[in-house]
Every structure is written in structure tokens, then in C-alpha cells.
Coordinates of C-alpha atoms in Angstrom, one line a residue:
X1 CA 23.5 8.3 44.7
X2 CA 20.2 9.7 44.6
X3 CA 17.1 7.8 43.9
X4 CA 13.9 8.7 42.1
X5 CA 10.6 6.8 43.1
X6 CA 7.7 7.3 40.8
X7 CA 4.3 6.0 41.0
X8 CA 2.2 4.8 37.9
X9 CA -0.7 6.7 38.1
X10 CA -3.1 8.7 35.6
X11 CA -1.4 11.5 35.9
X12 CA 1.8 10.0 35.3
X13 CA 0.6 8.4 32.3
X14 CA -0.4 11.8 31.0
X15 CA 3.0 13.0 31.6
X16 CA 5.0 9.9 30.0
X17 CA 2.5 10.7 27.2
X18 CA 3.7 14.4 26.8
X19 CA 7.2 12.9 27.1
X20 CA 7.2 10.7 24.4
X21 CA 5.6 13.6 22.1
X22 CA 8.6 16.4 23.0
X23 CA 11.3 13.1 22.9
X24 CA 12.2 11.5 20.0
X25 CA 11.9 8.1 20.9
X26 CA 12.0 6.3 17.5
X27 CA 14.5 4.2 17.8
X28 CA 14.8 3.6 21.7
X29 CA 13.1 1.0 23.3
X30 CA 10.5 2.5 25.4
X31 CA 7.1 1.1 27.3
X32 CA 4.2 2.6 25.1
X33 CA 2.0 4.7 26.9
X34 CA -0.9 4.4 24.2
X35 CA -0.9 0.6 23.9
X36 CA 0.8 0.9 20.4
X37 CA 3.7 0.0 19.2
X38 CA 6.2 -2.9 17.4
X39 CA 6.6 -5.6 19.9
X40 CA 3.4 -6.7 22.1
X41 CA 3.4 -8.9 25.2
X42 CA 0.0 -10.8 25.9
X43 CA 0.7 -11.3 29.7
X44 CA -2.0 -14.2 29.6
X45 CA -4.0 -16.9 27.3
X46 CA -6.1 -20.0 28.8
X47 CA -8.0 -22.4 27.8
X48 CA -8.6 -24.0 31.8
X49 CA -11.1 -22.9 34.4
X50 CA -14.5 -22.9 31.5
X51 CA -12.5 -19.8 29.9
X52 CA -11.8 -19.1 26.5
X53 CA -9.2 -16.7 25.2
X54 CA -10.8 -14.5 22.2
X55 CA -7.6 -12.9 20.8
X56 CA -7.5 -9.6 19.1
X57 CA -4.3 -8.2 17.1
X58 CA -4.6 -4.9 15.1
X59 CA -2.9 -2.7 12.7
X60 CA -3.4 0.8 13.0
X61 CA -1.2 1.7 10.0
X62 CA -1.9 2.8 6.2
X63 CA 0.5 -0.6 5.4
X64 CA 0.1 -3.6 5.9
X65 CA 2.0 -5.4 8.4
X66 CA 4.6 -9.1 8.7
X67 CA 3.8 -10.4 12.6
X68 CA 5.7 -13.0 13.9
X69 CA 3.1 -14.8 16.5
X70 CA 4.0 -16.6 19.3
X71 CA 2.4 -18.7 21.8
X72 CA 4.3 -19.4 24.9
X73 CA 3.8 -22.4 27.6
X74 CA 3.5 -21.0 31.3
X75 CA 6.8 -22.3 31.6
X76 CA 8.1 -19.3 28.7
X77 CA 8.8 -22.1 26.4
X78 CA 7.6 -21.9 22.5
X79 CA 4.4 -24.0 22.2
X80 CA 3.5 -22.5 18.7
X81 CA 4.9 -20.1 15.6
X82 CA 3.5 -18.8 12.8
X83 CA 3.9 -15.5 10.7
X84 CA 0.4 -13.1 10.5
X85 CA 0.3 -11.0 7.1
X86 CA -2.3 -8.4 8.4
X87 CA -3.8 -5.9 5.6
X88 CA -3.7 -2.0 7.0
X89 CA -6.0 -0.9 9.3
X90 CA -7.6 -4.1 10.1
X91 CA -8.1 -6.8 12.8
X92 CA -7.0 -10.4 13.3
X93 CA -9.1 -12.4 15.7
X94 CA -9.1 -16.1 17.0
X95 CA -10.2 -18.0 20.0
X96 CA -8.4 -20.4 22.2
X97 CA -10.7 -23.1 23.5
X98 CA -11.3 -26.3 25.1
X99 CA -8.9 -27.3 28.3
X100 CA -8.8 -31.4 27.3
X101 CA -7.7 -30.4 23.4
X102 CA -6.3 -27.0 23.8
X103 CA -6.5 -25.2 20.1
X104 CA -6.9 -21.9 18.1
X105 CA -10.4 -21.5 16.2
X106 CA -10.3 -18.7 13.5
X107 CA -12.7 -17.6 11.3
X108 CA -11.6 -17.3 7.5
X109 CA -10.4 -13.5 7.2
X110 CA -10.1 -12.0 3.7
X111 CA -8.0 -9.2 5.4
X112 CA -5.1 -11.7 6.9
X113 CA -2.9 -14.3 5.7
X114 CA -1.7 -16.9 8.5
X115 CA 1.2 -18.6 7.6
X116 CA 1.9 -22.0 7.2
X117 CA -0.8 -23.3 5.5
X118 CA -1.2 -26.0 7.5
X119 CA -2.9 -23.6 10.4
X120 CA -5.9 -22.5 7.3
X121 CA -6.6 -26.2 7.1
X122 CA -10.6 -27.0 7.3
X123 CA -12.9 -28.2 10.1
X124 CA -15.7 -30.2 10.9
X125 CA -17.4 -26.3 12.1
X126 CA -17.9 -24.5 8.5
X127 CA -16.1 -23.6 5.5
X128 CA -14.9 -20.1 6.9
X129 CA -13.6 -21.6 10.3
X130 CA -10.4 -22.5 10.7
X131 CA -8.3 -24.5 13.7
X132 CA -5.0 -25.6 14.5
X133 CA -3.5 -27.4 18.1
X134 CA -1.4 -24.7 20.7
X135 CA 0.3 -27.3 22.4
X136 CA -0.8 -26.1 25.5
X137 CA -3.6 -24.9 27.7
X138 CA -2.0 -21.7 29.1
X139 CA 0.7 -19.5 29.1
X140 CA 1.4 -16.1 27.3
X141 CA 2.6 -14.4 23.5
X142 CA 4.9 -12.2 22.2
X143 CA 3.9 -10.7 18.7
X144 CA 6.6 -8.8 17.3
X145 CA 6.5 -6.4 14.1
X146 CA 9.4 -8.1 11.7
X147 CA 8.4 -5.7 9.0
X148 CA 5.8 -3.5 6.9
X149 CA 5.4 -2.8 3.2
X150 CA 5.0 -0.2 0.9
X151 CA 1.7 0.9 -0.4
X152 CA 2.4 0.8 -4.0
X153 CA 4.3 -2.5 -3.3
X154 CA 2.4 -5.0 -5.5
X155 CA 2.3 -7.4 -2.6
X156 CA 0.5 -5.4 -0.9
X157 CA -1.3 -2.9 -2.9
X158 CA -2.7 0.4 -0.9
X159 CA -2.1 -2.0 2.0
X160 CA -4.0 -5.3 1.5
X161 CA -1.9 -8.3 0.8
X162 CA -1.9 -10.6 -1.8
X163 CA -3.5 -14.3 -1.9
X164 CA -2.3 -16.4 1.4
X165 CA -0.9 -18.7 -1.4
X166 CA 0.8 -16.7 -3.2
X167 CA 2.5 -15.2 0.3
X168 CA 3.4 -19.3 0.8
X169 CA 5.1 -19.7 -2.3
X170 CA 6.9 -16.6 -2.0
X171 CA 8.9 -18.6 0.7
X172 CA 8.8 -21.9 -0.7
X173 CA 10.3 -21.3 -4.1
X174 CA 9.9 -17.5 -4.4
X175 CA 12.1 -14.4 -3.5
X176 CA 11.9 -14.7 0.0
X177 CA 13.2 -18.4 0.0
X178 CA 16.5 -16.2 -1.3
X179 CA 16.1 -13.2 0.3
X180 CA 13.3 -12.6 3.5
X181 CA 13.8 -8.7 3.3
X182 CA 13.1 -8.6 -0.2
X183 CA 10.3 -5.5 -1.0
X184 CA 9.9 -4.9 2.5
X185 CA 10.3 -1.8 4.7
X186 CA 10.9 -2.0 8.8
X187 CA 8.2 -1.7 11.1
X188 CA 5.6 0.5 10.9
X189 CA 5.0 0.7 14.8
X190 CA 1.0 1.0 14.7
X191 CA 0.6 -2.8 16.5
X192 CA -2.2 -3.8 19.5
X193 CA -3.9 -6.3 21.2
X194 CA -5.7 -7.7 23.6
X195 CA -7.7 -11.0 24.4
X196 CA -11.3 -11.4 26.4
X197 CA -11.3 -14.0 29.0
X198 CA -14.6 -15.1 28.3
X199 CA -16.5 -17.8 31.2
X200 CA -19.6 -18.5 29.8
X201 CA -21.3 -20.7 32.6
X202 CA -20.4 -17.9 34.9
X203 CA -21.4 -14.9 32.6
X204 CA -17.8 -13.0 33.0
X205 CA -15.6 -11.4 30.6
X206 CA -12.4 -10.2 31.7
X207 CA -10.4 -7.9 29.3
X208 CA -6.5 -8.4 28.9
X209 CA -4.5 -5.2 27.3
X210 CA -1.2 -6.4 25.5
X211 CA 1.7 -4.3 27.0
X212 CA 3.2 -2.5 24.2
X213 CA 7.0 -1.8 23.4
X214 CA 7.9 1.1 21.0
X215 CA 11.3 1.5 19.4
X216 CA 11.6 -1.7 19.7
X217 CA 13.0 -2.6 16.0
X218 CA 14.2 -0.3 12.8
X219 CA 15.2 -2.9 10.3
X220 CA 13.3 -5.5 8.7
X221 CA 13.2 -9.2 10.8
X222 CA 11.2 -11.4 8.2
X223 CA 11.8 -14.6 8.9
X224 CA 9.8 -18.1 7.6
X225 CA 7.2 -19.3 9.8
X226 CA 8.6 -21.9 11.8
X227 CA 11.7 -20.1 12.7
X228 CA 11.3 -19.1 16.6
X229 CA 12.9 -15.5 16.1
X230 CA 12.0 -12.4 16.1
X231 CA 11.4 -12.7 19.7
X232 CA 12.1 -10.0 22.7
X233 CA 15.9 -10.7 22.8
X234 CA 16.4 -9.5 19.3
X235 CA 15.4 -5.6 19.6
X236 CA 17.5 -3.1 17.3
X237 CA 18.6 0.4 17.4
X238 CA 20.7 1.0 13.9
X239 CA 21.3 4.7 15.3
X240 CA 23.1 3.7 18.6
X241 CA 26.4 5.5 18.9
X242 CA 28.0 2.2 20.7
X243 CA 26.5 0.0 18.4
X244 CA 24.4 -1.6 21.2
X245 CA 20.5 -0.9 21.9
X246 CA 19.2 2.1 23.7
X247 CA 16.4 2.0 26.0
X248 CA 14.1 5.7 26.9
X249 CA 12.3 5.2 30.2
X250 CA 10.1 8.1 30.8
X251 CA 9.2 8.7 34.5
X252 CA 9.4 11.7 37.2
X253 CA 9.2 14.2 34.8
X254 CA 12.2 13.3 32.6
X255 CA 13.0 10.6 29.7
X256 CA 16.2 8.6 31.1
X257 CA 18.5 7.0 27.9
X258 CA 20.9 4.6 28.1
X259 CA 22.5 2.1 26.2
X260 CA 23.1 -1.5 26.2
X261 CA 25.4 -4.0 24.8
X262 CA 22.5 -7.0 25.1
X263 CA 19.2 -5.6 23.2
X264 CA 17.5 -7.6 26.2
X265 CA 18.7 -5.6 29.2
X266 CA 16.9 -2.5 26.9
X267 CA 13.7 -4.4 27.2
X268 CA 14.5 -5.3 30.6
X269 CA 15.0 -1.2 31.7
X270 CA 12.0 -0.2 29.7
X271 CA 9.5 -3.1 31.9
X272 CA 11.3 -2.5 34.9
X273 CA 9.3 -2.5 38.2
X274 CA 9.7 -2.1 41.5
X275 CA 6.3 -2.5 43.2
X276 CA 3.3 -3.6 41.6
X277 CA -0.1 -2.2 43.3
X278 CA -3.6 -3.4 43.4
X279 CA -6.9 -3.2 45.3
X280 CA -8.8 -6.7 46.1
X281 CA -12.0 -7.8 48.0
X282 CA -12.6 -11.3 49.2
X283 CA -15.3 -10.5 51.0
X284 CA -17.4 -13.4 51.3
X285 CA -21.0 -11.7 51.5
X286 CA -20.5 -10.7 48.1
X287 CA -19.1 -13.9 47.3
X288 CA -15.8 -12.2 46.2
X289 CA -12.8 -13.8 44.7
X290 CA -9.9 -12.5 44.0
X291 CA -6.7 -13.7 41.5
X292 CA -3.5 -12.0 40.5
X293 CA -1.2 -12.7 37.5
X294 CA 2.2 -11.9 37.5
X295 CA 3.6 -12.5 34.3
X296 CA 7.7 -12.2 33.9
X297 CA 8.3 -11.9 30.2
X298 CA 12.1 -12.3 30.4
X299 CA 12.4 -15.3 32.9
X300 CA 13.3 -17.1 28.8
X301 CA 16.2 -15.5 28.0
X302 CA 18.0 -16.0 31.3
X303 CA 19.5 -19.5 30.0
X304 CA 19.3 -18.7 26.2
X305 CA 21.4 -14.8 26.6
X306 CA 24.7 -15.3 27.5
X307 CA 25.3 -12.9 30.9
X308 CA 21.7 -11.6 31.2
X309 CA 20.1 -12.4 34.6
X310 CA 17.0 -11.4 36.5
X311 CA 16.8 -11.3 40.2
X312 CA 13.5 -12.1 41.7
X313 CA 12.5 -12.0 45.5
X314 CA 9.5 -9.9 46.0
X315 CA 7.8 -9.7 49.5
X316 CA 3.9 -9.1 49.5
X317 CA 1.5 -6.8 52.3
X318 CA -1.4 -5.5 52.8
X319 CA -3.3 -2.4 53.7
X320 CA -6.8 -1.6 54.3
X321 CA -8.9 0.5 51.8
X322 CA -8.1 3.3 55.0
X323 CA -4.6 2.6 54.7
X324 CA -4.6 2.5 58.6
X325 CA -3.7 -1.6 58.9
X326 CA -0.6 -2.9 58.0
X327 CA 0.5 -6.7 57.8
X328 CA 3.4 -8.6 56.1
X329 CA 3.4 -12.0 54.6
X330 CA 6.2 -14.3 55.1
X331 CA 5.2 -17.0 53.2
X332 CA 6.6 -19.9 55.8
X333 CA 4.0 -18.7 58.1
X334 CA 1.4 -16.5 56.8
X335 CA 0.7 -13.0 57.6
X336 CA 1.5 -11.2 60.7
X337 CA 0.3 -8.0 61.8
X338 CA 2.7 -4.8 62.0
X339 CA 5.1 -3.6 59.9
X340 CA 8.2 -5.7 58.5
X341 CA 12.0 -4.7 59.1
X342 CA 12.8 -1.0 57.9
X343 CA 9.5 1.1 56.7
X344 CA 7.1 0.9 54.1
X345 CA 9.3 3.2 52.0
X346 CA 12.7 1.3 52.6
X347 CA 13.2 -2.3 51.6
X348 CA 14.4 -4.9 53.6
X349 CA 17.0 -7.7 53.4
X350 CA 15.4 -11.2 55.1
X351 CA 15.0 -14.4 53.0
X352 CA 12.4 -15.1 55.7
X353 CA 9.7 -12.6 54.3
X354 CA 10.7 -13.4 50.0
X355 CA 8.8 -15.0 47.9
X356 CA 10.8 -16.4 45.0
X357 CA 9.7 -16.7 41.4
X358 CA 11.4 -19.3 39.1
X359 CA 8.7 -19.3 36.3
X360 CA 6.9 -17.4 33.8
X361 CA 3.6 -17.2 35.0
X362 CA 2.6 -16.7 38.7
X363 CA -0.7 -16.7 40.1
X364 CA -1.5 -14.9 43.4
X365 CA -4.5 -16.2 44.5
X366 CA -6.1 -14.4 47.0
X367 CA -9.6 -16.7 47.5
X368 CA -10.2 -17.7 51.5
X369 CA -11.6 -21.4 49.7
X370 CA -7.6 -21.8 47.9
X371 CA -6.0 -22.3 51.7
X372 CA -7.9 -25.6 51.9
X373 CA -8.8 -27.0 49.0
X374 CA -7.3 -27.8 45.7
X375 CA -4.6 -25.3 45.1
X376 CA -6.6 -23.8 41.9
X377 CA -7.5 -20.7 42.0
X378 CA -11.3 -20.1 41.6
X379 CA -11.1 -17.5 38.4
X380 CA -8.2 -18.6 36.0
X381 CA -8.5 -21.9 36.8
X382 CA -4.6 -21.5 37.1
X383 CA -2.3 -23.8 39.6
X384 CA -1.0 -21.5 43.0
X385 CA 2.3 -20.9 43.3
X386 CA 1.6 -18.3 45.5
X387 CA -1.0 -18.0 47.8
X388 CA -0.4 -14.6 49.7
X389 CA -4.0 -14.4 51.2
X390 CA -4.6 -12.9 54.8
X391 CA -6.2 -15.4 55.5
X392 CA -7.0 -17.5 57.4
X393 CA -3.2 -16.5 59.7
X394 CA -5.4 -13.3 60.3
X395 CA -9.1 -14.2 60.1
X396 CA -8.9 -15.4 64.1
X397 CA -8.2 -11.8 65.0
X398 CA -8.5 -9.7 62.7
X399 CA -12.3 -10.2 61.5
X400 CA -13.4 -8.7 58.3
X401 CA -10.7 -6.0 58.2
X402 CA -8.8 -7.4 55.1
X403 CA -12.0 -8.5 53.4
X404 CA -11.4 -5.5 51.1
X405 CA -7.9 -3.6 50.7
X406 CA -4.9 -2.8 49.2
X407 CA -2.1 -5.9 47.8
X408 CA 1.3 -4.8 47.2
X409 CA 4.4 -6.7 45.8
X410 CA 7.4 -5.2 46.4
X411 CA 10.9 -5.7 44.7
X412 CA 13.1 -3.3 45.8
X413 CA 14.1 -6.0 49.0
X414 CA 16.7 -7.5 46.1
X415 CA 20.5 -6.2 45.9
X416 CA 20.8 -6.9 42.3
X417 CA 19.4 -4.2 39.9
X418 CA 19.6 -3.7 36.3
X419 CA 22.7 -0.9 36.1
X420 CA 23.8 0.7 33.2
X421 CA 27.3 1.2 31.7
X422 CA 26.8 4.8 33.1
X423 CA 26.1 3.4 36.3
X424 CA 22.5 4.3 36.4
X425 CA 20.3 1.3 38.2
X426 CA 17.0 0.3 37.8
X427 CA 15.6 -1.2 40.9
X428 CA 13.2 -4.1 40.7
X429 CA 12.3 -7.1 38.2
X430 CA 10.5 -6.9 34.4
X431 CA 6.9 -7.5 35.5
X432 CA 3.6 -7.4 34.4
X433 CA 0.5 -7.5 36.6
X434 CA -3.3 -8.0 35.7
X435 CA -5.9 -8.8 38.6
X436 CA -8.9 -10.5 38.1
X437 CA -12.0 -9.7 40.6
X438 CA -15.1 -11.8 40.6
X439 CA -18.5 -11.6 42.7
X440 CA -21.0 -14.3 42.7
X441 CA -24.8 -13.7 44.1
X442 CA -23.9 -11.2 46.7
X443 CA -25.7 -8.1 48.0
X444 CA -28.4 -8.2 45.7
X445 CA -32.0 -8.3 47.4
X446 CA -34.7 -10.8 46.4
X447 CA -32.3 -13.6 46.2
X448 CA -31.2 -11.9 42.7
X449 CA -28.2 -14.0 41.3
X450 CA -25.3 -11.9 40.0
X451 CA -22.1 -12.9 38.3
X452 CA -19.5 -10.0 37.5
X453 CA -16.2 -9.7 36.9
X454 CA -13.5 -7.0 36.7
X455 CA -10.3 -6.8 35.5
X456 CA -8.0 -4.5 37.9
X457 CA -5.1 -2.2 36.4
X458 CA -2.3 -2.3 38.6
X459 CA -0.1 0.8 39.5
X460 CA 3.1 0.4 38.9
X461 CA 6.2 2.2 40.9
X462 CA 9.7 2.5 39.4
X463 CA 12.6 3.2 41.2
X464 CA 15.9 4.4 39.6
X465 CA 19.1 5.0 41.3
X466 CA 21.6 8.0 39.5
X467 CA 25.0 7.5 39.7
X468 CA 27.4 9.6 41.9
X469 CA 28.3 12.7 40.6

């Protein structure tokens, strides 16, 4: 079997870029490499920690666009529906707020419809400001395209739609409460998002991208409000010669297709990781925090798809910003300098050094305060499940060398990938990453106070295993 190991870097993103535009990948579930797409996955809202969540969803397209919204608990499960009716080329925003009454404030937005009418209800703020309760204080989304329209539709004429009202009655007594497809066209594809983690006390704004799935549906999936579905079990692929879904991921200088007989396990291949790369600094003359979000978007539809399973038991080391240290973390004893069983290129088999991941959301905290205080980590306000920190196992003799460095999680050390009918496997787990770094009056002369924040890309590596010959 031979194995291709690709690293996600700029380069690479030009290249899947000039993939997708020589491949046509209309119909095949694939990771968009412009941030566009039909399906979007919010890896992270909150309301904890003095944050708010500003949340931005556009449409990119000359029509106007059905969105099925929803808001996930950390735990994956539904906390809130709803259905978005966004006009063409416009913007939906809204803010999640307030960690003791967790709830959505949204202006009144001539361009949108949010469906039911319960969530357009008014509030004590103004006339144009709207609210309605999440259910929780955390967790993430997953906004899915269920349809477009046409532009001389008279729902939506050259794009915008009608009244909210008349959208509502449509399903109450109206042709959709026969027929939800009725005048509408499949996706248009030409969805994005993002939210701002805004701290006000602390003057930080940290900026969230929503990972982006193309392909991901070619039929309409209009559904009423409340129902749960469209969600990211429920891709389609009408063209698939075995009837199943095909999946397109584009890496080492190739797209690889294959199809599958659960639409989930296409989702699945296209998120696939198998290390997830960041840099950090906790260096505490600048007063530097750092957190890590790991966010595993399937972990759901283990118990609710019949068959489909995730394995998850990354390991976690470290490098200096030299690359010339080298510890690994078991997470029974902390971290340990030299290298762990087999090399930095080859994984390992030891439960002693995995970390295991039962939940949706993970937080990798990486603050010296977390060890021994409250297990909250300083940025996100978030719980730690994980605290894979060098310190302080290393701080006795290592000094400062691992103030500032390189964090990897690994997940090639599991033995059960995602394989294809055709045998091809697709090392890792579904992942997405976002770090969070903060500094608080460091390094500044004068006695200057400065608050900043970053928001740290990850790289991504993905390793795929060809079948014999």
C-alpha cells in the first residue's frame, strides 16, 4: 500500500484551488478551498468568558437562498432550529450574548426572513431588535443550503423574498404545507460565514471562519422550521453511479473520488485529518495565553447513523519555534522530554500516550495558571478537558524553552481509518481546529497596558493510504 502525506499549507491551498477549477466537482462533496459553499460548519459560538458571538451568514448568489440554521450544544446536541430566507447577495447577522440568559439578539433585516415567527417577536431594546433563547451558552452550528429560487420566481423577485408573513403562511396553510419543494430550485452553493468573538472588558476580537463543504447537496431539502433535518448526515449526489454519495478530496497534486453508501462517511473523507498544527506562546512576560478548540463535527451521528463510527485517540507534542526540542505528552503524567515510540513521521500504538475524545467540543488549554486553578481556560471561558500544557512537568528543567513553540495533535496513532469500498483509507479523525492567542500588558515600555488577541489558522496534514495494486 502506499501512502501520501500532505501538509496544509499556502501553497497547497493554491493547488487544491487549481484543482477544484480543472475538476468538476459539482456534485461531490468536497472541503471548499474559498470558504464557499452549501453546507457551513461554525466550529464555535459562546456566550461564557465576557464574550459575545456576533454571527455573520452570507449569500454570494444572484438568488436568494432557504438556510436551515442550527445551533448545537457542546455536547452536538440540537439546542435550536429555525429556517433563514436570505435575499441574494446579502448578509444575515445576529449576536449571542449574556452567559446567565444565553440568547440571539438581531436587528430587524428587510433583506431576511427568520422563520418561525416566534424568533421576530419584540423586545424591551427597540422596535428593530429582535431576541429569542439558544438553550445554551456554547457549542457550535451547522447551516445547510436546503434550496434557492429562481429570479423571476414571484417569491422571490430578482432575488429578494417576499414579506416574512407571507413566507409563514406559505407553510401553515399555503403550498409548502403540501408540498416544501414547490417553486424551488436546489442549492445555489454561494453560502459563508463567520462569527467575531468579541471581549469587551478585555478589548479582543477573535475571528471564526465557518468551514465550508461544496457538493454537498443537488436537490432541494426544504423542510418547516422546527424539523431538525437538513443536517450533515443528509448530503446528496443524484449523479452517483452506485446510488450512494461521492466525496472529491483534493490533496498532493491530485483530486481522489470515491463513493459511499452513508452520505456521512463522504463528509467524513472530505474533513478528514490526520495532524492538526499550531504555533502557541505562553510566555508569561508578555502575559500570554494560549487556547485550542477542537471541534469534531460528526461525533452526532455516531449513535443516530446506523454503522458509521469515528475513532479518536490523538496524542499531543511539542517543538520549539527552532524545531530542535522535542517532548511528548502522556496525559497520566505530563510531558516528558525526548521523542515517543517510533519517529515523528510514524505513529505509534500505546494507550499510555492517547488522549481520548468522547465529545463535540474540546478545549486545549495551554495557560501555565489552568494546572492549578479552576479548570477554565482563561480566553473562551470554556471547561478543560484537555490540558496538554508543558507545563509545569517541564518548567523545573526546562526553563523558558517552551514558552513559545510549535503544538501538534496527531491522529494517525489509531488503527481504524475511514476506507473506502475501493479500499482506499483515510487516516485520521473529522477535525476542525481554531487557536486563540492572547497578550495582556506585556513588553510594552512605560507601563503601557495592551490587550490583543489573535486567532491562529492551523495546518492541517492528511494522510491517505492507496490500495494494493
Amino acid at each position: 500500500m502506499s501512502e501520501t502525506r500532505c501538509a496544509g499549507t499556502f501553497l497547497g491551498l493554491l493547488l487544491a484551488v487549481a484543482l477544484l477549477g480543472s475538476t468538476n466537482l459539482s456534485a461531490q462533496v468536497h472541503r471548499s478551498a474559498t470558504g464557499i459553499g452549501d453546507a457551513l460548519i461554525l466550529p464555535y459560538w459562546t456566550a461564557a468568558g465576557g464574550n459575545d458571538s456576533l454571527l455573520s451568514i452570507r449569500n454570494d448568489s444572484e438568488r436568494a437562498s432557504a438556510i436551515k440554521l442550527l445551533w448545537l450544544d457542546e455536547q452536538g446536541g440540537v439546542a435550536r432550529s429555525a429556517n433563514l430566507y436570505l435575499n441574494a447577495r446579502s448578509i444575515w447577522t445576529g449576536a449571542a450574548t449574556d452567559e446567565m440568559n444565553p440568547r440571539m439578539v438581531h436587528p430587524l433585516q428587510a433583506n431576511a426572513c427568520l422563520l418561525p415567527l416566534v424568533l421576530n417577536e419584540e423586545t424591551e431594546y427597540s422596535a428593530n431588535v429582535r431576541e429569542f433563547s439558544l438553550g445554551a451558552t456554547r457549542g457550535s452550528m451547522e447551516i445547510i443550503e436546503m434550496a434557492s429560487i429562481a429570479l423571476d420566481s414571484p417569491l422571490a423577485p430578482e432575488g429578494r423574498w417576499i414579506d416574512c408573513e407571507a413566507l409563514a403562511q406559505r407553510w401553515s396553510d399555503g403550498a409548502w404545507s403540501v408540498d416544501a419543494a414547490e417553486g424551488l430550485l436546489p442549492p445555489a452553493g454561494s453560502l459563508s460565514a463567520n462569527n467575531n468573538l468579541i471581549n469587551v472588558a478585555l478589548g479582543g476580537m477573535n475571528t471564526i471562519e465557518a468551514t465550508a463543504l461544496g457538493g454537498f447537496s443537488d436537490v432541494v431539502q426544504h423542510t418547516l422550521p422546527e424539523v431538525l433535518t437538513p443536517d450533515l448526515s443528509q448530503a446528496v449526489d443524484s449523479d452517483a453511479p452506485g446510488g450512494g454519495v461521492r466525496s472529491a478530496v483534493c490533496e498532493g497534486g491530485h483530486c481522489r473520488v470515491d463513493e459511499w453508501s452513508r452520505p456521512v462517511e463522504a463528509v467524513a473523507a472530505a474533513l478528514v485529518t490526520s495532524a492538526v498544527i499550531s504555533d502557541y506562546s505562553v510566555a508569561p512576560g508578555l502575559g500570554a495565553d494560549f487556547d485550542w478548540l477542537l471541534h469534531r463535527p460528526l461525533d452526532r451521528y455516531q449513535d443516530s447513523v446506523e454503522g458509521f463510527s469515528i475513532g479518536s485517540s490523538p496524542w499531543v507534542s511539542f517543538h520549539t519555534r527552532g524545531g530542535d526540542r522535542y517532548v511528548y505528552c502522556p496525559p497520566q503524567v505530563g510531558c516528558i522530554p525526548g521523542s515517543p515510540p517510533g519517529t515523528d513521521e510514524t505513529p505509534f500504538d500505546s494507550d499510555e500516550f492517547l488522549l481520548e475524545l468522547d465529545a463535540a467540543l474540546h478545549v486545549l488549554s495551554m495557560s501555565r495558571e489552568v494546572f492549578g486553578g479552576e479548570p477554565i481556560s482563561p480566553i473562551l471561558g470554556h471547561p478543560v478537558e484537555l490540558n496538554a500544557t508543558p507545563f509545569p512537568s517541564l518548567s523545573e528543567f526546562e526553563g523558558n524553552a517552551f514558552d513559545e513553540g510549535i503544538v501538534r495533535l496527531r491522529f494517525d496513532g489509531q488503527d481504524t481509518p475511514l476506507v473506502a469500498p475501493g479500499g482506499r483509507a483515510y487516516v485520521g479523525e473529522p477535525v476542525i481546529a481554531v487557536g486563540f492567542q492572547q497578550f495582556t500588558n506585556g513588553g510594552l515600555p512605560g507601563g503601557t497596558l495592551a490587550n490583543y488577541r489573535g486567532t491562529e489558522a492551523p495546518r492541517y496534514e492528511v494522510t491517505i493510504i492507496e490500495p494494493q495494486e
